[in-house]
XYZ file of N, CA and C in Angstrom:
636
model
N -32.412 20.856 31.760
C -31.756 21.403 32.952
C -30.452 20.656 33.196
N -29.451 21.376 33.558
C -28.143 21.004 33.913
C -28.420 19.980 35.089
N -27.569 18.432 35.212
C -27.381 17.553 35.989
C -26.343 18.108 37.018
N -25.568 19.236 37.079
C -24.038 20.059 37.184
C -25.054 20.516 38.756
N -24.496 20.530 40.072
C -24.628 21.649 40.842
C -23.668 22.600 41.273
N -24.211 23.426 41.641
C -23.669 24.856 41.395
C -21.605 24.376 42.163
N -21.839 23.348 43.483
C -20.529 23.185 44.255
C -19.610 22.488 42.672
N -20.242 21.765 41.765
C -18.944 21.482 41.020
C -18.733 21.974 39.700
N -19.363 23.283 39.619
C -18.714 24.292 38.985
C -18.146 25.532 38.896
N -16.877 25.793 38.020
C -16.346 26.911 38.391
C -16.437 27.541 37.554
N -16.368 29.448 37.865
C -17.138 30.320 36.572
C -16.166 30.300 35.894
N -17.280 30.945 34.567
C -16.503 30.502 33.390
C -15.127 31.829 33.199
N -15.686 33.079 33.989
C -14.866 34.196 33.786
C -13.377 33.572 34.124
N -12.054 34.225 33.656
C -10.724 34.034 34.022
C -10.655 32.861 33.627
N -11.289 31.333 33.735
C -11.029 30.032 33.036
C -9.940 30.113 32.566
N -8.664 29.044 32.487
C -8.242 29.181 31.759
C -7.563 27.460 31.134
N -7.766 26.414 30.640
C -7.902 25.372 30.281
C -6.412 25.017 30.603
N -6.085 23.554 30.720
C -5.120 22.953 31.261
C -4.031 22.754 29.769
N -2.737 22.936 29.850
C -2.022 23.011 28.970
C -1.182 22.056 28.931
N -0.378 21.392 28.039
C 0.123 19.640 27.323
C 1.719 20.073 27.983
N 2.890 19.683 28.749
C 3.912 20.851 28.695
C 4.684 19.927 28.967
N 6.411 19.797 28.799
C 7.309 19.071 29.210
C 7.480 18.428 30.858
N 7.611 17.429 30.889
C 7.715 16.724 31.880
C 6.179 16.058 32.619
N 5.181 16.525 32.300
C 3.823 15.501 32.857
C 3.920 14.266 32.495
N 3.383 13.601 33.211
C 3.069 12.225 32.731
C 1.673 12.041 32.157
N 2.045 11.245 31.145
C 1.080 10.809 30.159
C 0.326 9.444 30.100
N -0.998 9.597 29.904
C -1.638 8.097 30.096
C -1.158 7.051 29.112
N -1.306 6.131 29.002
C -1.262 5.248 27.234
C -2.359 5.386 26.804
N -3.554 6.248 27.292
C -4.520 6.335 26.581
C -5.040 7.345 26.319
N -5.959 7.972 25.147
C -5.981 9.233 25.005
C -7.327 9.040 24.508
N -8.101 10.360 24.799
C -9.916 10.713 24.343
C -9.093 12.067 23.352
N -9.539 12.097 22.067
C -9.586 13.069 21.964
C -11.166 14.144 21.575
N -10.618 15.190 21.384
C -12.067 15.947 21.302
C -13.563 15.636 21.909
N -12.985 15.399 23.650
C -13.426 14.872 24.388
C -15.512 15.585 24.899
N -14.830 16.914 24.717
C -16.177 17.942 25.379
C -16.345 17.554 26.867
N -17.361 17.424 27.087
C -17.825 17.304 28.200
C -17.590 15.681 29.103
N -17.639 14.604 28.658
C -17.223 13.580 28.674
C -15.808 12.983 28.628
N -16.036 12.993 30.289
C -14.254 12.875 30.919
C -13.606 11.316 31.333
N -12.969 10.970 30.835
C -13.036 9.243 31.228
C -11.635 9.431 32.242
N -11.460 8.765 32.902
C -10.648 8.408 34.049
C -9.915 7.793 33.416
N -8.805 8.021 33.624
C -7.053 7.085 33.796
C -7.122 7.212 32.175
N -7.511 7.881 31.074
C -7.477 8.400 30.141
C -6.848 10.193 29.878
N -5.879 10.581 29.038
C -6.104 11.691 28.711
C -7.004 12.271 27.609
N -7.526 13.334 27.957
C -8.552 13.699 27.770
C -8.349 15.343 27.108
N -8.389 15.601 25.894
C -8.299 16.602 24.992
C -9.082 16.944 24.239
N -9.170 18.434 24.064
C -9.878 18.987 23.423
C -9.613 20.781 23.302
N -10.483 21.337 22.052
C -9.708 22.407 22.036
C -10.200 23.543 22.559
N -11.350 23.063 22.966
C -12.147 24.318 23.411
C -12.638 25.172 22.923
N -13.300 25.133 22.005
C -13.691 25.747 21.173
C -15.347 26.374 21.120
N -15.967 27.166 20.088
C -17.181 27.351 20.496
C -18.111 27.186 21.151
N -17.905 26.123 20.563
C -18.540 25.045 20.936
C -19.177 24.108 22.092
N -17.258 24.389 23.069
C -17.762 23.541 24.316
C -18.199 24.701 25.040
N -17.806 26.172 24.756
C -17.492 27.028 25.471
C -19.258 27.374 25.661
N -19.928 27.077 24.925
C -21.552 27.504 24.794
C -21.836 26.240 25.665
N -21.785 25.055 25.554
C -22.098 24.054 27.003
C -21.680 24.556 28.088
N -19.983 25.444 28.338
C -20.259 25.968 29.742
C -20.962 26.964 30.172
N -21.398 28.284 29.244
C -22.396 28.980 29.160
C -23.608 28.157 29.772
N -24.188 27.090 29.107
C -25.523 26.834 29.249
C -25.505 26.220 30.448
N -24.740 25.654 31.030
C -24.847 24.886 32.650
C -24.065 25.528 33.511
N -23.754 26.863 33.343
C -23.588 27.841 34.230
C -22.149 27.854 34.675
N -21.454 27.477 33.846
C -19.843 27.444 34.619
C -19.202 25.947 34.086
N -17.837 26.007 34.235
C -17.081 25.299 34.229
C -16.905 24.030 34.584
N -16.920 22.756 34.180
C -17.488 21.970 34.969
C -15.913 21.106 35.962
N -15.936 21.204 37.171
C -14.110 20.802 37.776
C -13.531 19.516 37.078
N -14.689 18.551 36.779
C -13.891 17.394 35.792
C -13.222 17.892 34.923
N -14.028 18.847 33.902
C -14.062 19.652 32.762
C -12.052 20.431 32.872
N -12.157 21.235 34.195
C -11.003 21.982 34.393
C -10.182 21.198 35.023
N -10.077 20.318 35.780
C -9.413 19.409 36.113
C -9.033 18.066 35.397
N -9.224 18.031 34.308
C -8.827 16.240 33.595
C -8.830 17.282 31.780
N -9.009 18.000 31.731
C -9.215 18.283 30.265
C -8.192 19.009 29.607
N -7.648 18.414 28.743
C -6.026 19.362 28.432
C -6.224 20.014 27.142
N -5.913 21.389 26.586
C -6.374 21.931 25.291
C -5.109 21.301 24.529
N -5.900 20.901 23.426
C -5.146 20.742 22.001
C -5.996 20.625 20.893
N -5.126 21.502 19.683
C -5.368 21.733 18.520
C -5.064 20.391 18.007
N -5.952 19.703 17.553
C -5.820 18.710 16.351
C -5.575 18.601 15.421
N -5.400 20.042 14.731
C -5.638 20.113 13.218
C -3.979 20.603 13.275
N -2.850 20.289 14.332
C -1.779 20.701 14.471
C -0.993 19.410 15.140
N 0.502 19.617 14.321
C 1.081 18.565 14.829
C 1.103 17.882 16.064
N 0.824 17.046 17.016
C 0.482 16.706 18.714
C 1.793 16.461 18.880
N 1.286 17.028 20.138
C 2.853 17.204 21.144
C 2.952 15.587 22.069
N 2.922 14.802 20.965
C 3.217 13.506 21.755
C 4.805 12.875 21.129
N 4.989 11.816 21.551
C 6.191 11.138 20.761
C 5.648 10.143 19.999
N 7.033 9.346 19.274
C 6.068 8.386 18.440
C 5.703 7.079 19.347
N 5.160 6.400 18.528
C 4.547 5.117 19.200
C 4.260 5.201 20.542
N 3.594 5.767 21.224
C 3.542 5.912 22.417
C 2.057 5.398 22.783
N 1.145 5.390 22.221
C -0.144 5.683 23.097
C -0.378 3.687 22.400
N -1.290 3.145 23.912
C -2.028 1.512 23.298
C -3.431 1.794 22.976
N -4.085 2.731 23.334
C -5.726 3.011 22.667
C -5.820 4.603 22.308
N -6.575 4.906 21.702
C -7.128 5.837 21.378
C -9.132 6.041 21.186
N -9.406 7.129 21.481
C -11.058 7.304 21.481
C -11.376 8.067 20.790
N -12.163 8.414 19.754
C -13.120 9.906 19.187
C -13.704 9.349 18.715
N -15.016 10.352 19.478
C -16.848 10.262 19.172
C -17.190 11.953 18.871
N -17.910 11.733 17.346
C -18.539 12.367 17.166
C -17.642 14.076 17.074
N -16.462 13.949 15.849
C -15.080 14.363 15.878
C -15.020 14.445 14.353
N -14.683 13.621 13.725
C -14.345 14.267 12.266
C -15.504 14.448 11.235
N -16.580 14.669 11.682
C -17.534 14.824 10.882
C -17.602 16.413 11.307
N -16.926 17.094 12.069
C -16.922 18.801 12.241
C -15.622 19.303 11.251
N -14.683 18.307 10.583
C -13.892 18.820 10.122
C -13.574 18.348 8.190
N -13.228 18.793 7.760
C -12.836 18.491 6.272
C -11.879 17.673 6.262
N -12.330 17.049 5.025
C -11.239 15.840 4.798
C -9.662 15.867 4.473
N -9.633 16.728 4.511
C -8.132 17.358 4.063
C -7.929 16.946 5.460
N -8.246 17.649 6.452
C -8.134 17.726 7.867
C -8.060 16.291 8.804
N -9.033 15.312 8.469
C -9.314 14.327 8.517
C -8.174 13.746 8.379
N -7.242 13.630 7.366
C -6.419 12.905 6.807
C -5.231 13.356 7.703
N -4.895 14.906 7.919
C -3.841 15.170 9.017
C -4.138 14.527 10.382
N -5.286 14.562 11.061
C -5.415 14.259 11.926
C -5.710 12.677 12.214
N -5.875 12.061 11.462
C -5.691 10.246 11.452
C -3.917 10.268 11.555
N -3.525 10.804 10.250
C -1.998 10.588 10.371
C -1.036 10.723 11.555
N -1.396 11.746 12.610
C -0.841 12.252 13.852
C -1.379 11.185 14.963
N -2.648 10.758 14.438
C -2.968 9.504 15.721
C -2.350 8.405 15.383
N -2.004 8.244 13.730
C -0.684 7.011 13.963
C -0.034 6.899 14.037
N 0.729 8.356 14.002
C 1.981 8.301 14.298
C 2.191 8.334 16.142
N 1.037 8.200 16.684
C 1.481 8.283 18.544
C 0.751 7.190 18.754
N 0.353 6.132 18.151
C -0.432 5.390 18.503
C 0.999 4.126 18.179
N 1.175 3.301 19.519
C 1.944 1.907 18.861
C 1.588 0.758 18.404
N 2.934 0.549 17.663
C 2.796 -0.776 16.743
C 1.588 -1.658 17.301
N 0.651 -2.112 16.672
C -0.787 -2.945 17.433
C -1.596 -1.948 18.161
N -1.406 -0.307 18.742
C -2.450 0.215 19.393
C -3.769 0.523 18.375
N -4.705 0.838 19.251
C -5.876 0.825 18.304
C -6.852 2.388 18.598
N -7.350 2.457 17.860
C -8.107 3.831 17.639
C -9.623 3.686 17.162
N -10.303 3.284 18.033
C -11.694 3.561 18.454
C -12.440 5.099 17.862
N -13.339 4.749 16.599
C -13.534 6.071 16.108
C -15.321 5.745 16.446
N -16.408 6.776 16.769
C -17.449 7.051 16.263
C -18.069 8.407 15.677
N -18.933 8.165 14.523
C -19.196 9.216 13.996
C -20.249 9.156 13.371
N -21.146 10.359 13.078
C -22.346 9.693 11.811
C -21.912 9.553 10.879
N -22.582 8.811 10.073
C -22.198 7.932 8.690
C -22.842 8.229 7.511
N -22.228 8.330 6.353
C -23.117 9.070 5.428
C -24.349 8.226 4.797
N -24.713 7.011 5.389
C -25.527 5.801 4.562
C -26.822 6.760 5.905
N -26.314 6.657 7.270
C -27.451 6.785 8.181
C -27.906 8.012 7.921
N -26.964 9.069 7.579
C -27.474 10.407 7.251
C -28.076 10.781 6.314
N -27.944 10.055 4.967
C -28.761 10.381 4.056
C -30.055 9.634 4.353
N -30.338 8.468 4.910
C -31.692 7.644 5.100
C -32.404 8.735 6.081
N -32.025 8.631 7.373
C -33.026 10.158 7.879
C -32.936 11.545 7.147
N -32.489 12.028 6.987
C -32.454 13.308 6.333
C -32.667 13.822 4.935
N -32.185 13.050 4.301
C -32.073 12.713 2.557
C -32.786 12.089 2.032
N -34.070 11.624 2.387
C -34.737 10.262 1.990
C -36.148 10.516 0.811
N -35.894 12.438 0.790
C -37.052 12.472 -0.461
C -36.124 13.197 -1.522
N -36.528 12.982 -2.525
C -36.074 13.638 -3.560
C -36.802 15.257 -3.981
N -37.106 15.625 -3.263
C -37.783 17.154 -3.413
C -36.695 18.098 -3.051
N -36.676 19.232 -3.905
C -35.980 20.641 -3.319
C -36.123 20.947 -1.885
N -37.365 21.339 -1.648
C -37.812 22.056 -0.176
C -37.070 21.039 0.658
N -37.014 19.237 0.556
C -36.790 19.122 2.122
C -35.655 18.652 2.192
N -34.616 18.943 0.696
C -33.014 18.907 0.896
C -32.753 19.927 1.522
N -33.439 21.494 1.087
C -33.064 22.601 1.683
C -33.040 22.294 2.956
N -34.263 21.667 3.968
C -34.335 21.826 5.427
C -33.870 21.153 5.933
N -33.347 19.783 5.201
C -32.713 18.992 6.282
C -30.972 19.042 6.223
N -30.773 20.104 5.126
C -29.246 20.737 5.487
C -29.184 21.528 6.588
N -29.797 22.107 7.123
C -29.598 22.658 8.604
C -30.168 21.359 9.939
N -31.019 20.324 9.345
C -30.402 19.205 10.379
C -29.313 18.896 10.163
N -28.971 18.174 9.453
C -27.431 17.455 8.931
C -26.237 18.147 8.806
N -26.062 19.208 8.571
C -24.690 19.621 8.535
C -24.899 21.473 9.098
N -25.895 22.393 9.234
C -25.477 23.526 9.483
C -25.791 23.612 11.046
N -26.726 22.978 11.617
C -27.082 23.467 13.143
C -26.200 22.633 13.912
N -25.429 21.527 13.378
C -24.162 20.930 14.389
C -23.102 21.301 13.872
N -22.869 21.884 12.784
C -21.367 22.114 12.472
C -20.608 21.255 12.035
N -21.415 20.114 10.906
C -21.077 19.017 10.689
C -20.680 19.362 8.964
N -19.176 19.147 8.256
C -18.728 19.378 7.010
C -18.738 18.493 6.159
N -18.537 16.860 6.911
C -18.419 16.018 5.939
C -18.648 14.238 6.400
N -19.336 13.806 6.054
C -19.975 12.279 6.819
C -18.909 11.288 6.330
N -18.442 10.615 6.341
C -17.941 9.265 6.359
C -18.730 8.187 5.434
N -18.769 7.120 5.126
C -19.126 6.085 4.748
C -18.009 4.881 5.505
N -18.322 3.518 5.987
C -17.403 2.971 6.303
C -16.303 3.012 4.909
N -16.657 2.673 4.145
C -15.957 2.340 2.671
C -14.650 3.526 2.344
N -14.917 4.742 2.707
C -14.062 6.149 2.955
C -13.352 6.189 3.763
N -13.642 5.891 5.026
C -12.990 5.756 6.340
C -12.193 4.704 5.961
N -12.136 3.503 5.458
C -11.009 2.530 5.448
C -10.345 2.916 4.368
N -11.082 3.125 3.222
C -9.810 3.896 2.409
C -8.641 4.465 2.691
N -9.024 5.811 3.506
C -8.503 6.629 4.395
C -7.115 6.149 5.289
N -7.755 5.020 5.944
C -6.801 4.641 7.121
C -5.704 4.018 6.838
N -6.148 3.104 5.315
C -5.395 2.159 5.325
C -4.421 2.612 4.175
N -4.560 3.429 3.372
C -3.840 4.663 2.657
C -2.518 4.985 3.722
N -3.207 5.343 4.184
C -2.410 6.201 5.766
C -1.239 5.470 6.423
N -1.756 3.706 6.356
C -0.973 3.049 7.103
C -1.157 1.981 8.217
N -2.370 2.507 8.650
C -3.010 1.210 9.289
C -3.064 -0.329 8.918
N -3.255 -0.779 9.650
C -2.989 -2.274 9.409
C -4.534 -3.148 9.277
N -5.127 -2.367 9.930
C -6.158 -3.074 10.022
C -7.499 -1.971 10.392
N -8.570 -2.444 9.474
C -10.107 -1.572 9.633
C -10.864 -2.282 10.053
N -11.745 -2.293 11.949
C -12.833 -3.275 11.364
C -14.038 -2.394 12.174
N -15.230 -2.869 11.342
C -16.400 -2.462 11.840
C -16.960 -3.271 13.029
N -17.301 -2.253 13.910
C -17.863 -1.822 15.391
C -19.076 -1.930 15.418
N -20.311 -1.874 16.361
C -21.188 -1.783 16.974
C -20.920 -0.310 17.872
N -21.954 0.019 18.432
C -22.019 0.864 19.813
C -22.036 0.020 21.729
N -20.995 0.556 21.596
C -20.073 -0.210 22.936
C -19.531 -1.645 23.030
N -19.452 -1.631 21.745
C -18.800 -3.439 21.343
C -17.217 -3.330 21.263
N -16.726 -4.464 22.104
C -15.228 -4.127 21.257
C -14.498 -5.366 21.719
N -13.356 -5.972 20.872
C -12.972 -6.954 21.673
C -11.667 -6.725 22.433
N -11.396 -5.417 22.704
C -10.359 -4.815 23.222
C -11.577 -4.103 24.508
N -11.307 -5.202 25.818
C -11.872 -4.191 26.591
C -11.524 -3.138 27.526
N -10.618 -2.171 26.840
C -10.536 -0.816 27.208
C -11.448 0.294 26.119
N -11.902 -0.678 25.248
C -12.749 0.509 24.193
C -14.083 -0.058 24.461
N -14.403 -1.077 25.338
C -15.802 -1.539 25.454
C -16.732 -0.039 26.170
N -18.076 0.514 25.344
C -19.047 1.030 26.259
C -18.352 2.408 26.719
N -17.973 3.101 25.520
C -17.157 4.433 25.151
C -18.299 5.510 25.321
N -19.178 5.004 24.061
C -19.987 5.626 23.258
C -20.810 6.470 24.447
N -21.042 7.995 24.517
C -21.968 8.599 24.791
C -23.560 8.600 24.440
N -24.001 8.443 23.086
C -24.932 9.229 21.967
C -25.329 7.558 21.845
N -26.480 7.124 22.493
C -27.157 6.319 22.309
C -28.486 6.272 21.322
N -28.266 7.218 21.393
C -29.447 7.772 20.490
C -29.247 7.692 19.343
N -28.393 7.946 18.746
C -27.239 8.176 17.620
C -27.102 6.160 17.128
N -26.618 6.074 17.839
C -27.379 4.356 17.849
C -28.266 3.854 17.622
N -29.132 4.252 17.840
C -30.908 3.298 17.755
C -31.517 3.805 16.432
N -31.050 5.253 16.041
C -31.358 5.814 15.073
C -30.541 4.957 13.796
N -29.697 4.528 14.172
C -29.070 4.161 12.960
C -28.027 4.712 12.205
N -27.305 5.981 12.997
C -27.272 7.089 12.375
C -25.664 6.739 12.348
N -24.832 6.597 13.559
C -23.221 6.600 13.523
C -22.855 5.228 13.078
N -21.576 5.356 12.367
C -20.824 3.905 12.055
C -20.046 4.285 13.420
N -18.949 2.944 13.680
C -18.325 2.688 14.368
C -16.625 1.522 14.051
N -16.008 2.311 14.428
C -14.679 1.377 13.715
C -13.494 0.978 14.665
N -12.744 0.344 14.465
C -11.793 0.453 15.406
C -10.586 0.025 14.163
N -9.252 0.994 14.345
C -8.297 0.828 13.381
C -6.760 0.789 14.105
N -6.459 -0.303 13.615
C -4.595 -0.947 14.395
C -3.768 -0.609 13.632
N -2.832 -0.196 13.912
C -1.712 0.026 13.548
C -0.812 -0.810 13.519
């Protein structure tokens, strides 16, 4: 059951999501592919997609944080930021919906708005945690079934390994890769981010934080 009452939501009909446009002011900090999870004195993006649009379906409407703090943007498209601009960055549970091709555009665009020393706080599942729950027999039948846990019933294309992810970053340009905990950080504006605790105990997400 929805935690949402009915006073702080608005229907979903006519909706129409908050747009990025010349002259707003901008946080130094940015969530991207935020969903439902709105952080304060952060901007907060996302594209709106199926996805969230079936969470406002299921809790009956719009949620005013949701329409009020949430700005649409395409990721997989150049960001309408400048350079060096942003000191943190956030995404949980974000490039494991997209291909690595994609992956690679969209790291590149967070360093290019992210400044000299800002940092980029990533969580995601990991392909070591995903294959141990899901992958862990060698039989036909229960690769077949646990591809619709692991990648078809979340919409998940491609897992990570830390070892990939730093490849990745530091290819890219980053300065620095280091491995995270869940809500650890020694930058405390990224301390105690993490939503998906669960996702934690399971074993399941890595966690990184990468400087520029």
């Amino acid at each position: 059951m929805s935690s949402y009452i009915s006073s702080e939501l608005i229907e979903l009909n006519g909706f129409q999501p908050l747009q990025i446009s010349e002259g707003i002011t901008l946080p130094k900090k940015i969530q991207y592919a935020c969903g439902l999870n709105v952080l304060d004195e952060w901007l907060n993006v996302d594209f709106f997609d199926d996805a969230l649009i079936w969470n406002f379906g299921h809790i009956g409407g719009v949620p005013k944080s949701v329409a009020e703090g949430v700005y649409k943007l395409n990721l997989l498209e150049r960001h309408p930021f400048p350079d060096n601009y942003f000191d943190y960055a956030f995404c949980e549970d974000f490039i494991e919906h997209i291909h690595q091709k994609d992956a690679i555009f969209f790291l590149s665009e967070v360093l290019r708005t992210l400044k000299p020393g800002g940092v980029l706080r990533l969580s995601t599942p990991g392909l070591h945690g995903v294959m141990s729950l899901h992958f862990n027999r060698p039989d036909l039948n229960s690769v077949i079934e646990n591809q619709d846990a692991a990648y078809t019933r979340w919409g998940h294309v491609h897992f990570f390994s830390h070892e990939s992810l730093r490849t990745m970053a530091l290819y890219l340009g980053f300065r620095k890769y280091r491995q995270r905990s869940y809500g650890k950080s020694w930058h405390k504006k990224l301390k105690n981010l993490e939503t998906r605790a669960e996702q934690a105990n399971y074993k399941i997400n890595i966690y990184a934080e990468l400087t520029k």
